[in-house]
PDB file of C-alpha atoms in Angstrom:
ATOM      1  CA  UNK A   1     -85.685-206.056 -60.449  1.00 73.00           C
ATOM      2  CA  UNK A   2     -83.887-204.496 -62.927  1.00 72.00           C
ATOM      3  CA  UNK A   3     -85.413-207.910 -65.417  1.00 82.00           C
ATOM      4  CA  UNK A   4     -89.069-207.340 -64.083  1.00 83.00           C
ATOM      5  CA  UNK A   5     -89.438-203.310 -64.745  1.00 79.00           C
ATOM      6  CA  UNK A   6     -87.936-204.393 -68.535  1.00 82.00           C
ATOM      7  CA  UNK A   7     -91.239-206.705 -69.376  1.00 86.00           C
ATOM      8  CA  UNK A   8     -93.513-204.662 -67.026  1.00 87.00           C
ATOM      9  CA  UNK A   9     -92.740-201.571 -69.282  1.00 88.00           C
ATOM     10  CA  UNK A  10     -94.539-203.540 -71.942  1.00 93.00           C
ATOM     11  CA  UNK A  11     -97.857-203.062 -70.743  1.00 94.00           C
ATOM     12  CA  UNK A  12     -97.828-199.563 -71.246  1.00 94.00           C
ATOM     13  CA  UNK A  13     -95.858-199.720 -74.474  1.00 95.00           C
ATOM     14  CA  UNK A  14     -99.137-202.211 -75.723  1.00 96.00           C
ATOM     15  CA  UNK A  15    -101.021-199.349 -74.432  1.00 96.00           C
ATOM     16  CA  UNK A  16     -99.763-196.944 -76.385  1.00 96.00           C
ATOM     17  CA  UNK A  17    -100.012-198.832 -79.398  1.00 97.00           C
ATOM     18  CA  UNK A  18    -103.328-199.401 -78.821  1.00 97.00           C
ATOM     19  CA  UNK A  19    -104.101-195.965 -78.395  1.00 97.00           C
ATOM     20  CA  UNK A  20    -102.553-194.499 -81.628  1.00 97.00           C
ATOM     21  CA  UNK A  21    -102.892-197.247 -83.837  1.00 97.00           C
ATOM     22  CA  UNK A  22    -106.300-197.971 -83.031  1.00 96.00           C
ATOM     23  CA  UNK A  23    -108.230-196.377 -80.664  1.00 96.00           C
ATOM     24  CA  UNK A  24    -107.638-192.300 -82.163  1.00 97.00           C
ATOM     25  CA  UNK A  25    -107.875-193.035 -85.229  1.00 96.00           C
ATOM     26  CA  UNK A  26    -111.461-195.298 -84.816  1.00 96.00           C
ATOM     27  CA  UNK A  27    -112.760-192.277 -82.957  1.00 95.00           C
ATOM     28  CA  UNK A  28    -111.808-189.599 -85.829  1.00 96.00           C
ATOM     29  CA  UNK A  29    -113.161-191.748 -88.157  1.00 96.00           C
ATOM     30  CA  UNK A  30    -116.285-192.218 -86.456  1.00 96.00           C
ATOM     31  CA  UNK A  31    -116.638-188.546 -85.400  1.00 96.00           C
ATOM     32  CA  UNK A  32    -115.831-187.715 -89.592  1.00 96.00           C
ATOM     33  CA  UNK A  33    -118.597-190.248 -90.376  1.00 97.00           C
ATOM     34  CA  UNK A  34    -121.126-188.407 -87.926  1.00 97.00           C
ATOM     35  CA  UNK A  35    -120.302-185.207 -89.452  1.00 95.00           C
ATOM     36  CA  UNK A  36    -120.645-186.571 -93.100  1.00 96.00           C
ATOM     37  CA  UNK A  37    -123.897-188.439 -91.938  1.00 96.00           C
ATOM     38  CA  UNK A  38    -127.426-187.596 -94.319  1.00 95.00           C
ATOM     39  CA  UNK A  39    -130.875-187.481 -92.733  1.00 95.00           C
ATOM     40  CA  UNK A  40    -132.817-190.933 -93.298  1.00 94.00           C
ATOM     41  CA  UNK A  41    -135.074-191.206 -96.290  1.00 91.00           C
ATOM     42  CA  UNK A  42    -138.494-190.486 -94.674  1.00 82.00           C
ATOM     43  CA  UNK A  43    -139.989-193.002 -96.881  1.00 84.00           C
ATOM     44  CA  UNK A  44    -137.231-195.522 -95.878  1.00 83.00           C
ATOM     45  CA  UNK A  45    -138.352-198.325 -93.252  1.00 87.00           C
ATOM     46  CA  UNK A  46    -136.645-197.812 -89.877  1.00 85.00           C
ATOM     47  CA  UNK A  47    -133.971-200.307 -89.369  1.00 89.00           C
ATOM     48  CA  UNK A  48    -132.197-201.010 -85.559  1.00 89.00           C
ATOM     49  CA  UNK A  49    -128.378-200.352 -87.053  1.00 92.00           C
ATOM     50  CA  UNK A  50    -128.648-197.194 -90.026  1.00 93.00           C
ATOM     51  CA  UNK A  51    -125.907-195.257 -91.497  1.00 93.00           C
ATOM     52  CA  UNK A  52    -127.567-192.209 -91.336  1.00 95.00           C
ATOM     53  CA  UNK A  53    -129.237-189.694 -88.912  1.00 96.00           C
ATOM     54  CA  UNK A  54    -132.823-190.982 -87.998  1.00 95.00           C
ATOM     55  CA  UNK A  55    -135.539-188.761 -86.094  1.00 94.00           C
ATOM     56  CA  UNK A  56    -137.846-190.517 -83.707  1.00 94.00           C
ATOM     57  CA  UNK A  57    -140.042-189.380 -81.470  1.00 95.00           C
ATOM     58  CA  UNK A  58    -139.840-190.696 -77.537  1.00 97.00           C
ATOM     59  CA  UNK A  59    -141.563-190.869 -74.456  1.00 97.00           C
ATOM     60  CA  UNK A  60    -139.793-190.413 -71.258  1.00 97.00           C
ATOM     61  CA  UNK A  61    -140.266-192.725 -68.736  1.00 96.00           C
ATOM     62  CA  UNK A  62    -137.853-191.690 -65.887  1.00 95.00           C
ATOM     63  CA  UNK A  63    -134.869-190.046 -65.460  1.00 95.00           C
ATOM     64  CA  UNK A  64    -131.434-190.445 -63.320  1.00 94.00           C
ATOM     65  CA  UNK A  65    -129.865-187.076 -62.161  1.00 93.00           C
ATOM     66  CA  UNK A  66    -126.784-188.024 -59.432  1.00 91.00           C
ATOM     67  CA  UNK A  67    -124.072-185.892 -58.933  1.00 86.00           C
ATOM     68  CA  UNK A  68    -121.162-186.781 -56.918  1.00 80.00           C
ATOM     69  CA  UNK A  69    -118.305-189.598 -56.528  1.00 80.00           C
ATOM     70  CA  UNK A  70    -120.862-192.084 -58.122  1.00 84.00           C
ATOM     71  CA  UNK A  71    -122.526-190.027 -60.408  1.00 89.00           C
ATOM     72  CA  UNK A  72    -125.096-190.648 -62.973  1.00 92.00           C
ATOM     73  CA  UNK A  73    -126.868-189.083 -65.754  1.00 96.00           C
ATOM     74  CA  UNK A  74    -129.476-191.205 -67.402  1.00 96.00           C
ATOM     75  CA  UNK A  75    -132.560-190.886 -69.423  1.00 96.00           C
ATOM     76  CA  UNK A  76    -135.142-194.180 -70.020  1.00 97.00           C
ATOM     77  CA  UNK A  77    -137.370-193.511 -73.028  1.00 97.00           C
ATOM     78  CA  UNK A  78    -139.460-195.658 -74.472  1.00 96.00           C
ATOM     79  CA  UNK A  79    -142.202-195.382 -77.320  1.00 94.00           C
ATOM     80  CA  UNK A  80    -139.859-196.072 -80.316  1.00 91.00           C
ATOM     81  CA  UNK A  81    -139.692-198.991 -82.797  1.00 86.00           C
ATOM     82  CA  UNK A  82    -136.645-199.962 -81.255  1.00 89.00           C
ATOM     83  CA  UNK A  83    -133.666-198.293 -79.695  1.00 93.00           C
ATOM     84  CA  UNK A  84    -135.846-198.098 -76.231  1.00 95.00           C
ATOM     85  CA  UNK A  85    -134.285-198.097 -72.888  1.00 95.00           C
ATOM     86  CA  UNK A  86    -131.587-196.188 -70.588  1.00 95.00           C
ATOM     87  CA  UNK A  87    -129.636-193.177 -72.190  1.00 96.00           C
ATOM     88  CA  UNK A  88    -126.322-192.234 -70.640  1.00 96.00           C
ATOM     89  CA  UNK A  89    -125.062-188.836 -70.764  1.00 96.00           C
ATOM     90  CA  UNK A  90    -121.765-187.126 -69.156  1.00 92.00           C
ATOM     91  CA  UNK A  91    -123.997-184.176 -67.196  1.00 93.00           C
ATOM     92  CA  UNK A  92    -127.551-183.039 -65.951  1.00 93.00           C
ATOM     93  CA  UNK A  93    -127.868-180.119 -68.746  1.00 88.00           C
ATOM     94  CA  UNK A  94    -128.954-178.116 -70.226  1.00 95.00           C
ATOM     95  CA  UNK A  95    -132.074-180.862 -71.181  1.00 96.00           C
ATOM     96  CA  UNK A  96    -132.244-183.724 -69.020  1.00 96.00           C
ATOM     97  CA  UNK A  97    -132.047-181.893 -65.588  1.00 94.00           C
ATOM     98  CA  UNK A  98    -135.435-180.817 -67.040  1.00 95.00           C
ATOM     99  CA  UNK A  99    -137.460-183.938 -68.315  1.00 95.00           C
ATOM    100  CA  UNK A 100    -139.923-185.451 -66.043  1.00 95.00           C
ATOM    101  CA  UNK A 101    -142.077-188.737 -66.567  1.00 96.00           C
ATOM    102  CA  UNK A 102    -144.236-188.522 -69.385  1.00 95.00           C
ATOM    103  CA  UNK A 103    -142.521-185.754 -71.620  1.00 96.00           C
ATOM    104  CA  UNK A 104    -142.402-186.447 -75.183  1.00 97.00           C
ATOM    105  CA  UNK A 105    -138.317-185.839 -76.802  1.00 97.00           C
ATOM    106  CA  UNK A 106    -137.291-185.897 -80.017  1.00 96.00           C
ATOM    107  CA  UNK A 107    -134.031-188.525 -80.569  1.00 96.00           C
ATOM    108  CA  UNK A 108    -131.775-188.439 -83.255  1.00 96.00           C
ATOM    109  CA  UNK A 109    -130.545-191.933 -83.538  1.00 96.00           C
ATOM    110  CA  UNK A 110    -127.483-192.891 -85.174  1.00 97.00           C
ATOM    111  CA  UNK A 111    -125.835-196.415 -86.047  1.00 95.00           C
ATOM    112  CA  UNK A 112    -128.209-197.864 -83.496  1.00 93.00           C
ATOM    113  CA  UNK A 113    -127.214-194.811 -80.485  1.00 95.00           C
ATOM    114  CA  UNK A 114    -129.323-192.328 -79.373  1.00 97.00           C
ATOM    115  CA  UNK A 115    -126.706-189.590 -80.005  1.00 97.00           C
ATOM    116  CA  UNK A 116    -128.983-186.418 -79.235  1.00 97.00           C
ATOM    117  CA  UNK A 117    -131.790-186.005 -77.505  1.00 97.00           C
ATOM    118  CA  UNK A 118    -133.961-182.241 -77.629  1.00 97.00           C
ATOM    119  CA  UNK A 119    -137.383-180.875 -76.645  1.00 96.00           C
ATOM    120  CA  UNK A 120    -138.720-177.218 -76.668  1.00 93.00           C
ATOM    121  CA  UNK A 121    -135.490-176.315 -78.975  1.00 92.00           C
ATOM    122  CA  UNK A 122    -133.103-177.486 -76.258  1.00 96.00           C
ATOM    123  CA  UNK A 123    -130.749-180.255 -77.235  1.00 96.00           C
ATOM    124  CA  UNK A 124    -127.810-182.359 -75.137  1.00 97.00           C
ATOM    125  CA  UNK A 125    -126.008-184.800 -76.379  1.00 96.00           C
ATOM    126  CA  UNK A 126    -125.768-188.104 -74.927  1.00 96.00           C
ATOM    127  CA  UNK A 127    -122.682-189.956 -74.497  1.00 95.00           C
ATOM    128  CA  UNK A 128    -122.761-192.194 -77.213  1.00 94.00           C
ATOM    129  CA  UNK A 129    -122.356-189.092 -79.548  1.00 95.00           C
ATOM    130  CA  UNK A 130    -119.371-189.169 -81.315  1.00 95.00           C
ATOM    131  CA  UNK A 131    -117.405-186.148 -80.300  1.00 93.00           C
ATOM    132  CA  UNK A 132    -114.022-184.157 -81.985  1.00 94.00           C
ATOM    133  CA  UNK A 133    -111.143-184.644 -78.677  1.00 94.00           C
ATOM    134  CA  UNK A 134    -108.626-186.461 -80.488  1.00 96.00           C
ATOM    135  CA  UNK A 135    -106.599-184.155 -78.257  1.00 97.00           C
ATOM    136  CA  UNK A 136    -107.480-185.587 -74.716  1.00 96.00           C
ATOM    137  CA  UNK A 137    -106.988-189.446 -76.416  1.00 96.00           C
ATOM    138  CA  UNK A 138    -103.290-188.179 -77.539  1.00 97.00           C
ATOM    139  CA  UNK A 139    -102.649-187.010 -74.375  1.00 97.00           C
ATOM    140  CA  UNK A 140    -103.356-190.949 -72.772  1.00 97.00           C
ATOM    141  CA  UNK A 141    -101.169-192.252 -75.538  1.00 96.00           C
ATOM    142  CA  UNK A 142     -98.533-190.183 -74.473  1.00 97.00           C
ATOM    143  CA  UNK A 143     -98.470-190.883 -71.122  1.00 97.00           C
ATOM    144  CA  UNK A 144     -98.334-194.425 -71.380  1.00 96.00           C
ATOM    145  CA  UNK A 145     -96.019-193.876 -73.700  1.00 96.00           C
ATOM    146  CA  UNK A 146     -93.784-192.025 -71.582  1.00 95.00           C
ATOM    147  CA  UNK A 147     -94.447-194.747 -68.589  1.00 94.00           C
ATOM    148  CA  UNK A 148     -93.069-197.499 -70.812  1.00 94.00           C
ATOM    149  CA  UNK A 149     -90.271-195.221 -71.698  1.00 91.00           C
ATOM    150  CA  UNK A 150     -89.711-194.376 -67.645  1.00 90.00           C
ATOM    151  CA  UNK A 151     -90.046-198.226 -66.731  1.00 87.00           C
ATOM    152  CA  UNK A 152     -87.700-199.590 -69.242  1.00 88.00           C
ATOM    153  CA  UNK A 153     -84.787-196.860 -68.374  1.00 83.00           C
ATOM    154  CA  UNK A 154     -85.061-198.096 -65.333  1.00 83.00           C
ATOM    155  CA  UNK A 155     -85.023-201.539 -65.888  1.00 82.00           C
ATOM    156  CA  UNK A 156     -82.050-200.862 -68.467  1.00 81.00           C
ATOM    157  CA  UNK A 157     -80.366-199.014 -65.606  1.00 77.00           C
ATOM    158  CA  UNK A 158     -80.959-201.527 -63.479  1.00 76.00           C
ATOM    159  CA  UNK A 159     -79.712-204.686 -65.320  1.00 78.00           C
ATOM    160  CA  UNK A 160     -76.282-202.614 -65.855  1.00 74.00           C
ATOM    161  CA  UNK A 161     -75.325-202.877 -62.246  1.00 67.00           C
ATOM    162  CA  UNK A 162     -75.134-201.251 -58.988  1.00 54.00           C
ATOM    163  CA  UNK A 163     -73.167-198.888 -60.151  1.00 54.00           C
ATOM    164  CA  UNK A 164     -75.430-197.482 -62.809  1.00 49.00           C
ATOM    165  CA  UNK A 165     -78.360-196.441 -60.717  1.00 54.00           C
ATOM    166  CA  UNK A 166     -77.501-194.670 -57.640  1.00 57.00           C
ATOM    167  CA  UNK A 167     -78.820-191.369 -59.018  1.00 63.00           C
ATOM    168  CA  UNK A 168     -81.757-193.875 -60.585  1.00 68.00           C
ATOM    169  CA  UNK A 169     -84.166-194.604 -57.485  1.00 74.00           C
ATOM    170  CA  UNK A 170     -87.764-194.217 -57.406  1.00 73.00           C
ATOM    171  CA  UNK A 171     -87.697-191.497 -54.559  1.00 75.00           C
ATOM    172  CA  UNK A 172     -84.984-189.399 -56.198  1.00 74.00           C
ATOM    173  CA  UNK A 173     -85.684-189.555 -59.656  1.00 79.00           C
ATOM    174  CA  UNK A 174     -88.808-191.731 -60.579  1.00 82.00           C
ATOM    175  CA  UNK A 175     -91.441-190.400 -58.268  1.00 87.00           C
ATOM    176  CA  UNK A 176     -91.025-187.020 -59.027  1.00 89.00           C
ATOM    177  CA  UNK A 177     -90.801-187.769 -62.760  1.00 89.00           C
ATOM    178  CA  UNK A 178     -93.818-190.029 -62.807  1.00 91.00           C
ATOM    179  CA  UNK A 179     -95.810-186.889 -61.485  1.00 93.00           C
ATOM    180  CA  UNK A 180     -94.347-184.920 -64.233  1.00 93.00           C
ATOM    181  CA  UNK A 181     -95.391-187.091 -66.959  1.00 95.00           C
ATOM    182  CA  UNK A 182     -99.099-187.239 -65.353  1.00 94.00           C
ATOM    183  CA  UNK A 183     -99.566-183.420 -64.907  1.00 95.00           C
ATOM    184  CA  UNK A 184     -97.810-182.529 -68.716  1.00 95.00           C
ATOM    185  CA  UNK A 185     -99.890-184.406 -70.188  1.00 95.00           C
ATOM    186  CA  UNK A 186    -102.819-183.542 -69.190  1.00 94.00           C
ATOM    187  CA  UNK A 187    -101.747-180.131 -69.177  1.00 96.00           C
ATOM    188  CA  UNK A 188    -100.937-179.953 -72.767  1.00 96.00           C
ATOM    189  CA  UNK A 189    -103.936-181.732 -73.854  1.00 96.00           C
ATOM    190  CA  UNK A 190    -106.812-179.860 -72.075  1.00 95.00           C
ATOM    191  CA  UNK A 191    -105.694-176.244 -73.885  1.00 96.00           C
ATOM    192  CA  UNK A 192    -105.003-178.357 -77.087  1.00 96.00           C
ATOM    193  CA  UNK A 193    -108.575-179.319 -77.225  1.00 95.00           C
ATOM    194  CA  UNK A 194    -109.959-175.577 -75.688  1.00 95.00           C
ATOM    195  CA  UNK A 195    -108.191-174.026 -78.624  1.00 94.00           C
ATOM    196  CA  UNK A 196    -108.668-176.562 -81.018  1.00 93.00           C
ATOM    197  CA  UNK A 197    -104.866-177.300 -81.625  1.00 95.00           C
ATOM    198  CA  UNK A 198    -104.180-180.249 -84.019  1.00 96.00           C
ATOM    199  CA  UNK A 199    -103.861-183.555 -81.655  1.00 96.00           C
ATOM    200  CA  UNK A 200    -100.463-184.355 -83.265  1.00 96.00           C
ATOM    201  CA  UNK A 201     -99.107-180.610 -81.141  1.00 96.00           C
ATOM    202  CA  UNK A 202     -99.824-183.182 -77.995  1.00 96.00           C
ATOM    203  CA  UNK A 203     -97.197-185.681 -78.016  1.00 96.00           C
ATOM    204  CA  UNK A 204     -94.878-183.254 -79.518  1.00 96.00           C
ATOM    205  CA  UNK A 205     -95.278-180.618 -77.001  1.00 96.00           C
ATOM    206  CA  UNK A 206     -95.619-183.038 -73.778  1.00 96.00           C
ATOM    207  CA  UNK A 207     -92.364-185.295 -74.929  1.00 96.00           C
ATOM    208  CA  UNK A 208     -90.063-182.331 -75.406  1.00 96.00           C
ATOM    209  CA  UNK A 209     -91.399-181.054 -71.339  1.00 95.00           C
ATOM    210  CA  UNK A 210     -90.791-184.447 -69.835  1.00 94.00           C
ATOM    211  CA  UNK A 211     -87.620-184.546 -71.876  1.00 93.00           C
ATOM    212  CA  UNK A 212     -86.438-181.254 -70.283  1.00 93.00           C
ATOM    213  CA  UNK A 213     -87.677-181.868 -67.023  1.00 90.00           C
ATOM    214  CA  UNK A 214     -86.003-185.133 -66.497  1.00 87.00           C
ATOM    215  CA  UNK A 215     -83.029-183.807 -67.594  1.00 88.00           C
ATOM    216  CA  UNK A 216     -83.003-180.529 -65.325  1.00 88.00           C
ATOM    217  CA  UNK A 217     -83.520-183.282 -62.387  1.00 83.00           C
ATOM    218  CA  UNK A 218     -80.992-185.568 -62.943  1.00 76.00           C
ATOM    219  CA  UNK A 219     -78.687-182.372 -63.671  1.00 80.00           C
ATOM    220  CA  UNK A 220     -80.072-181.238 -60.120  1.00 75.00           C
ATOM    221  CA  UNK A 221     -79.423-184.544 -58.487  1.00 70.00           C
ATOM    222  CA  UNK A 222     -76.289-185.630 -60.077  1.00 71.00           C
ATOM    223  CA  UNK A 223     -74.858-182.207 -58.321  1.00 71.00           C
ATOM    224  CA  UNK A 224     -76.473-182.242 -55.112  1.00 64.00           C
ATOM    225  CA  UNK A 225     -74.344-185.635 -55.178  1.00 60.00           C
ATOM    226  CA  UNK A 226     -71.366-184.129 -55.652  1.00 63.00           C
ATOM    227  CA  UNK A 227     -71.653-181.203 -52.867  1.00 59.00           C
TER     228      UNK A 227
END
């Protein structure tokens, strides 16, 4: 067992790799590029893939609006030179809740996505649009970070005998740590991105919590052992 929870602690340790050595920084990047992004020559021939913001006119052919468990949020335009088809955004508003067949939208197409979409001065992003929560993509690093950490102590524990892990179970200890790890995190990262906290404040913040809490509850079970 104590073997098994060592290499299965691996998976989330790739994951957190992945996360901060790739993943966050691709998405600042792209979001800086966005930002930094020019309006097309007008004179300029429209190309599929462009480094720069593009304006093209659409025609709306239907439209998705599903709420729920299952939900979906989709736009088909055609009319275009390219970039036709389905349009995914994350909610109904404030535009697409509005478009029916045959309204004509204004798409601002970038790097081959149809990033916004407007009509009548009303504007929604779709969610291809590059967007600035490097918080909320810390806060996943973190907690797979702090899973590997959680699975190899106890695999560690584990390998060093039965004598070593008797405060170390999953109901005493792991469960309720697990659940700490999963609220923290997410808990730290939604007001990091509300008030616009540096990402970096994330993993800082959430380690030094789960830190604290797991020690307070192996203080708390190591005594209820003893009385």
């Amino acid at each position: 067992m104590g073997a098994l929870l060592t290499v299965l602690s691996l998976v989330p340790a790739v994951a957190c790799y992945f996360v901060f050595a790739d993943w966050l920084p691709s998405d600042i990047k792209r979001y800086q590029d966005y930002v930094a992004a020019d309006p097309c020559p007008a004179h300029a021939p429209a190309e599929e893939w462009e480094d720069c913001l593009r304006t093209v006119s659409f025609t709306v052919k239907d439209t998705e609006v599903k709420s729920g468990r299952s939900s979906s949020f989709v736009a088909t335009l055609y009319g275009a030179p390219s970039w036709n088809g389905d349009v995914d955004f994350g909610d109904p508003g404030p535009l697409l809740e509005q478009l029916r067949p045959g309204d004509r939208v204004t798409g601002t197409v970038w790097r081959g996505d149809v990033v916004v979409i407007s009509k009548g001065g009303v504007r929604q992003n779709s969610s291809d649009a590059p967007r600035d929560e490097p918080q909320m993509t810390a806060a996943i690093g973190t907690l797979t970070g702090l899973l590997a950490a959680l699975g190899l102590g106890f695999g560690v524990v584990r390998l060093a005998g039965s004598r070593g892990h008797g405060l170390f179970t999953w109901r005493s200890f792991g469960k309720p740590l697990f659940f700490t790890m999963l609220i923290t995190c997410f808990a730290v990262g939604f007001p990091a991105l509300w008030l616009g906290l540096p990402w970096q404040a994330v993993p800082a913040v959430a380690v030094l919590a789960v830190a604290c809490a797991a020690w307070l509850l192996h203080r708390y079970r190591r005594s209820a052992a003893r009385s």
